[in-house]
Coordinates of C-alpha atoms in Angstrom, one line a residue:
N238 CA 0.0 0.0 0.0
F239 CA 2.9 2.3 0.7
M240 CA 4.4 1.7 -2.8
A241 CA 1.0 1.7 -4.5
A242 CA 0.5 5.3 -3.4
K243 CA 3.8 6.3 -4.9
I244 CA 2.9 4.7 -8.1
V245 CA -0.7 6.0 -8.4
N246 CA -0.5 9.5 -6.9
P247 CA 1.2 11.3 -9.8
T248 CA -1.7 10.4 -12.0
F249 CA -4.1 12.4 -9.9
P250 CA -2.4 15.8 -9.2
E251 CA -5.8 17.3 -8.1
V252 CA -6.1 15.1 -5.1
D253 CA -4.7 16.1 -1.7
H254 CA -2.5 13.0 -1.3
Q255 CA -1.2 13.8 2.1
L256 CA -4.8 14.0 3.5
R257 CA -5.8 11.0 1.5
F258 CA -2.9 8.9 3.0
L259 CA -4.0 10.0 6.5
M260 CA -7.7 9.1 6.0
A261 CA -6.9 5.9 4.1
H262 CA -4.7 4.5 6.8
Q263 CA -4.8 5.8 10.4
P264 CA -8.6 5.5 11.1
A265 CA -8.7 1.9 10.0
A266 CA -5.4 1.0 11.7
Y267 CA -6.4 2.7 15.0
S268 CA -9.7 0.7 15.1
E269 CA -7.7 -2.4 15.7
D270 CA -4.5 -1.1 17.2
R271 CA -6.3 0.7 20.1
S272 CA -8.2 -2.4 21.0
L273 CA -7.3 -5.2 23.4
G274 CA -6.7 -7.3 20.3
S275 CA -3.8 -5.3 19.0
H276 CA -0.8 -7.3 17.8
P277 CA 2.6 -6.7 16.1
I278 CA 2.9 -6.2 12.4
Q279 CA 5.4 -9.0 12.3
Q280 CA 3.8 -12.2 13.7
P281 CA 5.0 -15.8 14.1
L282 CA 3.3 -18.4 11.9
E283 CA 3.3 -21.9 13.4
N284 CA 1.5 -23.5 10.5
L285 CA 0.9 -22.3 7.0
K286 CA -2.8 -23.3 7.2
D287 CA -3.2 -20.4 9.7
A288 CA -1.7 -17.8 7.5
G289 CA -5.1 -16.2 6.8
T290 CA -5.5 -15.3 10.5
L291 CA -2.5 -12.9 10.4
Y292 CA -4.2 -10.3 8.1
G293 CA -6.1 -7.3 9.1
R294 CA -6.0 -3.5 9.3
I295 CA -2.7 -3.5 11.3
I296 CA -1.1 -5.2 8.3
Y297 CA -2.8 -3.3 5.5
Q298 CA -3.1 0.1 7.1
K299 CA -0.6 0.5 10.0
A300 CA 2.3 -1.0 8.0
P301 CA 2.2 1.6 5.3
V302 CA 2.5 4.4 7.9
V303 CA 5.4 2.6 9.4
M304 CA 7.0 2.4 6.0
M305 CA 6.5 6.1 5.6
Q306 CA 8.2 6.6 9.0
L307 CA 11.1 4.4 7.8
E308 CA 11.5 6.5 4.6
E309 CA 11.6 9.6 6.7
I310 CA 14.4 8.2 8.9
V311 CA 16.7 7.0 6.1
G312 CA 15.7 9.3 3.3
E313 CA 13.8 8.6 0.1
Q314 CA 16.9 7.9 -2.0
S315 CA 18.5 5.7 0.6
L316 CA 15.3 3.7 0.9
R317 CA 15.2 3.3 -2.8
E318 CA 18.8 2.1 -3.0
G319 CA 18.3 -0.2 0.0
L320 CA 15.3 -1.8 -1.6
R321 CA 17.3 -2.4 -4.8
K322 CA 20.1 -4.1 -2.8
Y323 CA 17.5 -6.2 -1.0
L324 CA 15.8 -7.3 -4.1
H325 CA 19.1 -8.1 -5.8
A326 CA 20.6 -9.9 -2.9
F327 CA 17.6 -12.2 -2.4
S328 CA 16.3 -12.5 -5.9
F329 CA 14.7 -16.0 -6.5
G330 CA 15.2 -16.7 -2.8
N331 CA 13.6 -16.2 0.6
A332 CA 14.0 -13.1 2.7
A333 CA 12.6 -11.5 5.8
W334 CA 12.0 -8.0 7.1
D335 CA 15.2 -8.2 9.2
D336 CA 17.2 -8.7 6.1
L337 CA 16.0 -5.3 4.7
I338 CA 16.6 -3.6 8.1
R339 CA 20.1 -4.9 8.1
I340 CA 20.8 -3.5 4.7
L341 CA 19.3 -0.1 5.5
D342 CA 20.9 0.1 8.9
D343 CA 24.4 0.0 7.3
G344 CA 23.6 3.3 5.5
T345 CA 22.3 5.4 8.4
A346 CA 23.5 6.6 11.8
E347 CA 20.0 5.8 13.2
D348 CA 19.5 2.6 15.3
L349 CA 17.0 1.0 12.9
R350 CA 17.1 -2.4 14.7
S351 CA 15.8 -0.8 17.9
W352 CA 13.2 1.3 15.9
S353 CA 12.0 -1.8 14.0
T354 CA 11.7 -3.8 17.3
A355 CA 9.3 -1.2 18.7
W356 CA 7.2 -0.6 15.5
V357 CA 7.2 -3.9 13.7
K358 CA 7.9 -6.6 16.3
Q359 CA 5.9 -5.3 19.2
G360 CA 2.2 -4.6 19.4
G361 CA 0.3 -1.6 20.7
M362 CA -0.6 1.9 19.7
P363 CA 1.5 4.9 20.9
S364 CA -0.2 7.3 23.2
Y365 CA 0.9 10.9 24.0
Q366 CA -0.3 13.8 26.0
T367 CA 0.4 17.3 24.7
R368 CA 0.6 20.4 26.9
V369 CA 1.9 24.0 26.6
V370 CA 4.5 24.9 29.2
D371 CA 5.9 28.3 30.2
Q372 CA 9.6 28.2 30.9
K373 CA 9.9 31.6 32.4
E374 CA 13.5 31.3 33.5
E375 CA 14.5 30.6 29.9
G376 CA 12.0 33.1 28.5
R377 CA 10.3 30.7 26.2
Q378 CA 7.2 28.7 25.8
I379 CA 7.2 25.1 24.6
V380 CA 5.0 22.2 23.6
E381 CA 5.6 19.1 25.6
I382 CA 4.7 15.8 24.1
V383 CA 4.8 13.2 26.8
S384 CA 4.7 9.5 26.1
T385 CA 2.0 7.9 28.2
R386 CA 2.2 4.3 26.9
R387 CA 5.0 2.1 25.8
S388 CA 5.0 -0.9 23.5
D389 CA 4.1 -4.4 24.8
E390 CA 7.7 -5.0 25.8
G391 CA 8.3 -1.5 27.3
Q392 CA 9.9 0.4 24.4
E393 CA 9.2 3.9 23.3
W394 CA 7.8 4.6 19.8
D395 CA 10.2 7.1 18.3
Q396 CA 8.7 8.9 15.3
K397 CA 8.7 12.0 13.2
T398 CA 5.7 14.3 13.4
Q399 CA 4.7 17.9 12.8
V400 CA 3.4 20.1 15.6
V401 CA 0.7 22.5 14.4
L402 CA 0.1 25.8 16.2
V403 CA -3.0 27.8 15.4
K404 CA -3.5 31.4 16.6
D405 CA -5.9 34.0 15.3
K406 CA -6.7 31.8 12.3
K407 CA -3.1 31.6 11.3
Y408 CA -1.0 28.4 11.7
V409 CA 2.5 27.2 11.6
E410 CA 3.8 23.6 11.2
I411 CA 7.0 22.7 13.0
D412 CA 8.9 19.4 12.3
A413 CA 9.6 17.4 15.4
K414 CA 11.1 14.1 16.3
I415 CA 9.4 12.3 19.2
G416 CA 12.0 10.3 21.2
G417 CA 12.0 8.9 24.7
R418 CA 9.5 9.8 27.4
K419 CA 9.3 13.5 26.7
T420 CA 9.8 15.7 23.6
E421 CA 10.0 19.5 23.7
V422 CA 9.2 21.8 20.8
N423 CA 9.8 25.6 20.9
I424 CA 6.8 27.8 20.3
P425 CA 7.7 30.9 18.1
T426 CA 7.1 34.2 19.8
S427 CA 4.4 35.1 17.3
F428 CA 2.4 32.0 18.3
K429 CA 2.9 32.3 22.1
N430 CA -0.3 31.2 23.9
P431 CA -1.7 29.4 20.8
D432 CA -5.4 28.8 20.4
F433 CA -4.9 25.2 19.4
V434 CA -2.0 22.7 19.4
L435 CA -2.0 19.6 17.3
A436 CA 0.9 17.2 17.7
N437 CA 0.0 14.9 14.9
G438 CA -0.1 17.3 12.0
W439 CA 2.0 15.1 9.5
E440 CA 0.2 12.4 7.5
G441 CA 2.7 9.9 8.8
S442 CA 2.1 10.7 12.5
Y443 CA 0.7 7.7 14.3
G444 CA -0.9 7.3 17.7
Y445 CA -3.3 9.0 20.1
F446 CA -2.1 12.5 20.7
G447 CA -4.1 13.8 23.6
L448 CA -5.2 17.5 23.5
D449 CA -4.3 20.0 26.2
E450 CA -7.4 21.5 27.9
A451 CA -7.1 24.9 26.0
S452 CA -7.0 23.2 22.6
R453 CA -9.9 20.9 23.5
A454 CA -12.0 23.8 24.6
F455 CA -11.1 25.8 21.5
L456 CA -12.2 23.0 19.2
L457 CA -15.4 22.3 21.1
A458 CA -16.3 26.0 20.9
F459 CA -17.0 25.3 17.2
N460 CA -13.8 26.8 15.9
L461 CA -12.6 23.8 13.8
S462 CA -14.2 25.1 10.6
T463 CA -12.2 28.4 10.9
I464 CA -9.0 26.4 10.1
D465 CA -8.5 26.7 6.3
Q466 CA -6.0 23.9 5.9
P467 CA -7.9 20.6 5.1
Q468 CA -5.1 18.3 6.5
I469 CA -5.1 20.1 9.8
R470 CA -8.8 19.7 10.1
G471 CA -8.6 16.1 9.1
A472 CA -6.0 15.3 11.7
A473 CA -8.0 17.3 14.3
W474 CA -11.1 15.2 13.5
L475 CA -9.1 12.0 14.0
T476 CA -7.9 13.3 17.3
L477 CA -11.3 14.4 18.5
Q478 CA -12.7 10.9 17.8
E479 CA -9.9 9.4 19.8
E480 CA -10.6 11.9 22.6
M481 CA -14.3 10.7 22.7
L482 CA -13.3 7.1 22.7
R483 CA -11.1 7.7 25.7
K484 CA -13.9 9.7 27.5
K485 CA -12.0 13.0 27.3
I486 CA -15.1 14.5 25.7
A487 CA -18.7 13.3 25.8
P488 CA -20.4 11.8 22.8
E489 CA -22.9 14.6 22.7
Q490 CA -20.2 17.2 22.7
L491 CA -18.6 15.6 19.7
L492 CA -22.0 15.4 18.0
N493 CA -22.6 19.1 18.6
L494 CA -19.3 19.9 17.1
I495 CA -20.0 17.8 14.0
M496 CA -23.4 19.5 13.5
S497 CA -21.8 22.9 13.7
S498 CA -18.8 22.1 11.4
L499 CA -20.2 19.6 8.9
P500 CA -22.0 22.2 6.8
E501 CA -18.8 24.2 6.4
E502 CA -16.6 21.2 5.6
K503 CA -16.2 21.1 1.8
E504 CA -13.2 18.8 1.5
P505 CA -14.7 15.4 0.4
L506 CA -12.1 13.3 2.3
N507 CA -12.9 15.1 5.5
Y508 CA -16.7 15.2 5.2
Q509 CA -16.8 11.5 4.2
Y510 CA -14.8 10.7 7.3
V511 CA -16.9 12.9 9.6
L512 CA -20.1 11.3 8.2
G513 CA -18.7 7.9 9.2
V514 CA -17.8 9.2 12.7
L515 CA -21.4 10.6 12.9
D516 CA -22.9 7.2 12.1
N517 CA -20.7 5.4 14.6
L518 CA -21.3 8.0 17.2
Y519 CA -25.1 8.0 16.6
W520 CA -25.6 4.3 16.9
Q521 CA -22.8 3.1 19.1
F522 CA -22.2 5.9 21.7
L523 CA -25.5 7.9 22.0
T524 CA -28.1 6.3 24.3
P525 CA -31.5 5.5 22.8
D526 CA -32.9 8.5 24.8
Q527 CA -30.2 10.8 23.3
R528 CA -31.0 9.5 19.8
E529 CA -34.6 10.2 20.2
R530 CA -33.9 13.7 21.5
L531 CA -31.2 14.6 19.1
G532 CA -32.1 12.6 16.1
P533 CA -34.5 15.1 14.5
S534 CA -31.9 17.8 14.5
V535 CA -29.3 15.5 13.0
E536 CA -31.7 14.4 10.3
N537 CA -32.7 18.0 9.4
L538 CA -29.0 19.0 9.1
L539 CA -28.3 16.1 6.7
W540 CA -31.5 16.6 4.8
E541 CA -31.0 20.4 4.3
D542 CA -27.4 19.8 3.0
L543 CA -28.3 17.1 0.5
W544 CA -31.1 19.3 -0.8
S545 CA -29.0 22.4 -1.1
T546 CA -25.7 21.1 -2.4
R547 CA -24.9 21.0 -6.1
D548 CA -22.0 18.6 -5.6
D549 CA -23.1 15.1 -6.7
K550 CA -20.6 13.3 -4.5
R551 CA -21.6 15.3 -1.5
K552 CA -25.3 14.8 -2.2
I553 CA -25.1 11.0 -2.3
A554 CA -22.8 10.9 0.7
F555 CA -25.2 12.9 2.8
F556 CA -28.2 10.9 1.5
R557 CA -26.7 7.6 2.6
A558 CA -25.9 9.1 6.0
Y559 CA -29.5 10.3 6.3
R560 CA -30.8 6.9 5.2
S561 CA -28.8 5.2 8.0
I562 CA -29.7 7.5 10.9
A563 CA -33.3 8.6 10.2
I564 CA -35.6 7.3 12.9
S565 CA -38.1 10.1 13.6
A566 CA -41.6 9.8 12.2
A567 CA -40.9 12.6 9.7
G568 CA -37.5 11.1 8.7
V569 CA -39.0 7.6 8.2
D570 CA -41.8 9.1 6.2
R571 CA -39.3 10.8 3.9
L572 CA -37.6 7.4 3.3
V573 CA -41.0 5.8 2.5
R574 CA -41.8 8.6 0.0
L575 CA -38.3 8.3 -1.6
W576 CA -38.7 4.5 -2.0
S577 CA -42.2 4.9 -3.5
E578 CA -40.8 7.7 -5.7
D579 CA -43.4 10.1 -4.5
L580 CA -40.5 12.3 -3.4
E581 CA -37.5 13.2 -5.5
I582 CA -34.4 15.1 -4.4
P583 CA -33.1 17.4 -7.1
N584 CA -30.1 16.0 -9.0
L585 CA -30.0 12.9 -6.9
S586 CA -30.1 9.7 -9.0
L587 CA -30.8 6.7 -6.8
S588 CA -29.5 3.3 -8.0
E589 CA -31.3 0.0 -7.7
F590 CA -29.0 -0.7 -4.8
D591 CA -30.0 2.5 -3.1
F592 CA -33.7 1.6 -3.3
T593 CA -32.9 -1.9 -1.9
E594 CA -31.1 -0.3 1.0
I595 CA -34.0 2.1 1.7
A596 CA -36.4 -0.9 1.8
S597 CA -34.0 -2.7 4.2
E598 CA -33.7 0.3 6.5
L599 CA -37.5 0.6 6.5
A600 CA -37.8 -3.1 7.5
V601 CA -35.7 -2.7 10.7
R602 CA -37.8 0.3 11.5
E603 CA -40.9 -1.9 11.1
V604 CA -42.9 0.6 9.2
V605 CA -46.6 0.0 8.4
G606 CA -46.9 -2.1 5.2
I607 CA -43.3 -3.3 5.2
D608 CA -44.2 -6.7 3.9
T609 CA -45.6 -5.1 0.8
I610 CA -42.6 -2.9 0.4
L611 CA -40.2 -5.8 0.6
T612 CA -42.2 -7.9 -1.9
Q613 CA -42.4 -5.0 -4.4
Q614 CA -38.7 -4.2 -4.0
L615 CA -37.8 -7.8 -4.9
E616 CA -40.0 -7.6 -8.0
R617 CA -38.4 -4.2 -8.9
I618 CA -34.8 -5.5 -9.0
Q619 CA -33.6 -6.2 -12.5
N620 CA -30.1 -7.5 -11.9
S621 CA -30.3 -11.2 -11.2
D622 CA -27.5 -11.3 -8.7
S623 CA -28.9 -8.3 -6.8
R624 CA -32.3 -10.1 -6.7
K625 CA -30.8 -13.2 -5.3
R626 CA -29.0 -11.2 -2.7
F627 CA -32.1 -9.4 -1.6
A628 CA -34.1 -12.7 -1.5
F629 CA -31.3 -14.0 0.8
L630 CA -31.8 -11.0 3.1
L631 CA -35.6 -11.2 3.3
P632 CA -35.7 -13.5 6.4
V633 CA -33.6 -11.2 8.5
L634 CA -35.7 -8.2 7.4
S635 CA -38.8 -10.0 8.6
S636 CA -40.7 -8.5 11.6
D637 CA -41.3 -12.1 12.8
P638 CA -38.6 -13.1 15.3
V639 CA -39.2 -16.8 14.6
V640 CA -38.3 -16.3 11.0
R641 CA -35.1 -14.4 12.0
D642 CA -34.3 -17.3 14.5
T643 CA -34.7 -19.8 11.7
F644 CA -32.4 -17.9 9.4
F645 CA -29.6 -17.6 12.0
E646 CA -29.9 -21.4 12.7
S647 CA -29.4 -22.0 9.0
L648 CA -26.0 -20.2 9.2
K649 CA -24.7 -23.0 11.3
K650 CA -24.3 -25.0 8.1
A651 CA -21.3 -24.0 6.0
E652 CA -23.2 -24.4 2.7
N653 CA -25.5 -21.5 3.9
R654 CA -22.6 -19.2 4.4
H655 CA -21.2 -19.6 0.9
Y656 CA -21.9 -16.0 -0.2
E657 CA -20.0 -14.4 2.6
P658 CA -20.7 -10.7 1.8
W659 CA -24.4 -11.6 1.8
V660 CA -24.0 -13.2 5.2
G661 CA -22.2 -10.1 6.6
A662 CA -25.0 -7.9 5.3
A663 CA -27.7 -10.2 6.8
L664 CA -26.0 -10.3 10.2
S665 CA -25.7 -6.5 10.2
Y666 CA -29.5 -6.2 9.8
L667 CA -30.1 -9.0 12.3
H668 CA -28.0 -7.1 14.8
H669 CA -29.1 -3.6 13.8
P670 CA -29.1 -1.2 16.8
L671 CA -32.9 -0.9 16.6
R672 CA -33.1 -4.7 17.1
S673 CA -30.2 -5.2 19.5
A674 CA -32.3 -6.1 22.4
S675 CA -33.8 -9.1 20.6
A676 CA -30.5 -10.0 18.9
V677 CA -28.4 -10.4 22.0
R678 CA -29.4 -14.1 22.0
Y679 CA -27.4 -14.6 18.8
I680 CA -24.1 -13.3 20.2
L681 CA -23.0 -16.4 22.0
P682 CA -23.8 -18.9 19.3
G683 CA -22.1 -16.5 16.8
L684 CA -19.0 -16.5 18.9
E685 CA -19.1 -20.3 19.2
L686 CA -19.0 -20.6 15.4
M687 CA -15.8 -18.6 15.1
E688 CA -13.4 -21.5 14.8
E689 CA -15.6 -23.2 12.2
I690 CA -15.9 -19.9 10.3
Q691 CA -12.1 -19.7 10.2
E692 CA -11.8 -23.2 8.9
T693 CA -14.5 -22.9 6.2
G694 CA -14.4 -19.3 5.1
D695 CA -12.3 -16.7 3.4
I696 CA -9.3 -15.3 5.4
F697 CA -11.2 -12.1 6.2
F698 CA -14.5 -13.7 7.1
P699 CA -13.9 -14.3 10.8
K700 CA -13.4 -10.6 11.5
R701 CA -16.3 -9.6 9.2
W702 CA -18.5 -12.2 10.8
I703 CA -18.0 -11.1 14.4
S704 CA -17.9 -7.4 13.5
A705 CA -21.3 -7.7 11.9
I706 CA -22.6 -9.4 15.0
L707 CA -21.2 -7.0 17.6
N708 CA -21.4 -3.6 15.8
G709 CA -25.1 -3.1 16.6
H710 CA -24.7 -3.6 20.4
Q711 CA -23.8 -1.2 23.2
S712 CA -25.4 -2.9 26.3
P713 CA -23.5 -4.2 29.3
E714 CA -25.2 -7.6 28.7
A715 CA -23.7 -7.9 25.2
A716 CA -20.2 -6.9 26.5
E717 CA -20.5 -9.4 29.3
I718 CA -21.3 -12.2 26.9
V719 CA -18.1 -11.5 24.9
L720 CA -15.9 -11.2 28.0
Q721 CA -17.3 -14.3 29.6
F722 CA -16.9 -16.3 26.4
L723 CA -13.2 -15.5 26.3
A724 CA -12.8 -16.0 30.1
N725 CA -14.2 -19.5 29.9
R726 CA -11.8 -20.4 27.2
P727 CA -8.2 -19.6 28.4
D728 CA -6.7 -21.8 25.6
Y729 CA -8.8 -20.2 22.8
P730 CA -6.7 -19.6 19.6
Y731 CA -5.1 -16.2 20.3
R732 CA -5.5 -14.8 16.8
L733 CA -9.2 -15.5 16.8
K734 CA -9.3 -14.0 20.3
N735 CA -7.7 -10.9 18.8
K736 CA -10.3 -10.7 16.1
I737 CA -13.1 -10.8 18.7
L738 CA -11.4 -8.1 20.9
Q739 CA -10.9 -5.9 17.8
A740 CA -14.5 -6.3 16.8
S741 CA -15.7 -5.6 20.3
D742 CA -13.7 -2.5 21.0
D743 CA -16.6 -0.1 20.5
L744 CA -18.9 -2.3 22.4
L745 CA -16.6 -2.4 25.4
R746 CA -16.1 1.3 25.3
S747 CA -19.7 2.2 25.0
S748 CA -21.2 -0.4 27.4
S749 CA -20.0 1.3 30.6
T750 CA -17.9 -1.8 31.5
G751 CA -15.1 0.6 32.4
M752 CA -12.5 -1.8 30.9
L753 CA -11.2 0.6 28.3
E754 CA -11.4 3.9 30.0
E755 CA -8.0 5.7 29.8

């Protein structure tokens, strides 16, 4: 993925590739690396039959960031020359990561072996706390970046970053190298007492960079949209989500900030990310009472934007967000009218898939006449594969819990799991947050099938299976089922255990278990 970006990027000069790299890698990598199921990039493989269990977002999304950090340490030209030596030395043979590090280490004064041990051979996600400190005796003000977490074996994660200082709508980016327990960065006189400090301003920065109180207050006071640099806003959004997950800010505070800033966010990479955060926040971290109270305002915000925008990409993105979160009577009525084509949004062309998704969302909301809607939608579908997919989903969209029970029982037979993307979609509707109370009973049997899922399915299916099961839940009861399942099986395959812990991270954070509060 690191090399792919180098190959493809020059073809698309209009794209903000720094921001794109950030949004394509860190959010996905963090989702696994912050969890109790984190693991090193380099992992032992006892048997080739288990190779598929190694893969995930730490491999595909964290590793490219680590490669970017490596390039920054040794330099682009040295990395290029080192890779050439590596490929030549081991052509038609076997080689390992350590062989590359050995070659590169000979050409730099940096201790690459130690760096590689922390970043590649040990698991965990770096965590830092940022604060502004007055050093009156020296007549200066500094930013302190204090490491608050070490790797699994006690090492610090040294890395390059950029510290961004914002004051009076102006900003400056200062290159910095984080090393050891504490890193100090001088604040220029003109930026003394900054409004906002962001210690992860570079697209290759990696970890949780906790905000100081003044910066947090500045952002929560609806000032994020005043920053005119898209990458700074993007990095700030990532940081704010991490702050919410660690209970530094309340979910409702983040929601209020999103609602104030989203209409002003015009960068597609940013608003698409924020819409994803909104969906996760809305269903996973707001309580049902909060959703009922705040939902109409969120719906209206999305609805007004998708009606007013002339940007086709923005329009469809906001529509799909609206389709996912609409639960008020007025919101659901709009979905019904859109599905029946009694209502059209200017310049919004809905695909066959979009109409199918609307019908599915209406099913979990159990609107009046849903059986007729589902029957008619099946008849509407022209594409034969799409029709088969929707027919497969119909049992989980049923309002009859017995029908849903029968469908889940059918998944215990491998032949009924053959079309794995269909199974994932079905499980997502079965465990939709609006049905979570009735779906809790499927969690334990779903967990009990994990080993069989690994043996019979695609290499990515175990994670997708358990994610689809757990993503709709936020209750202490659901969290306890997961924790008890693992506690009762001390010898459970540790890679499958990691998949479960990765998939349950949001559940454990939102269920008030207290396990993941930091």
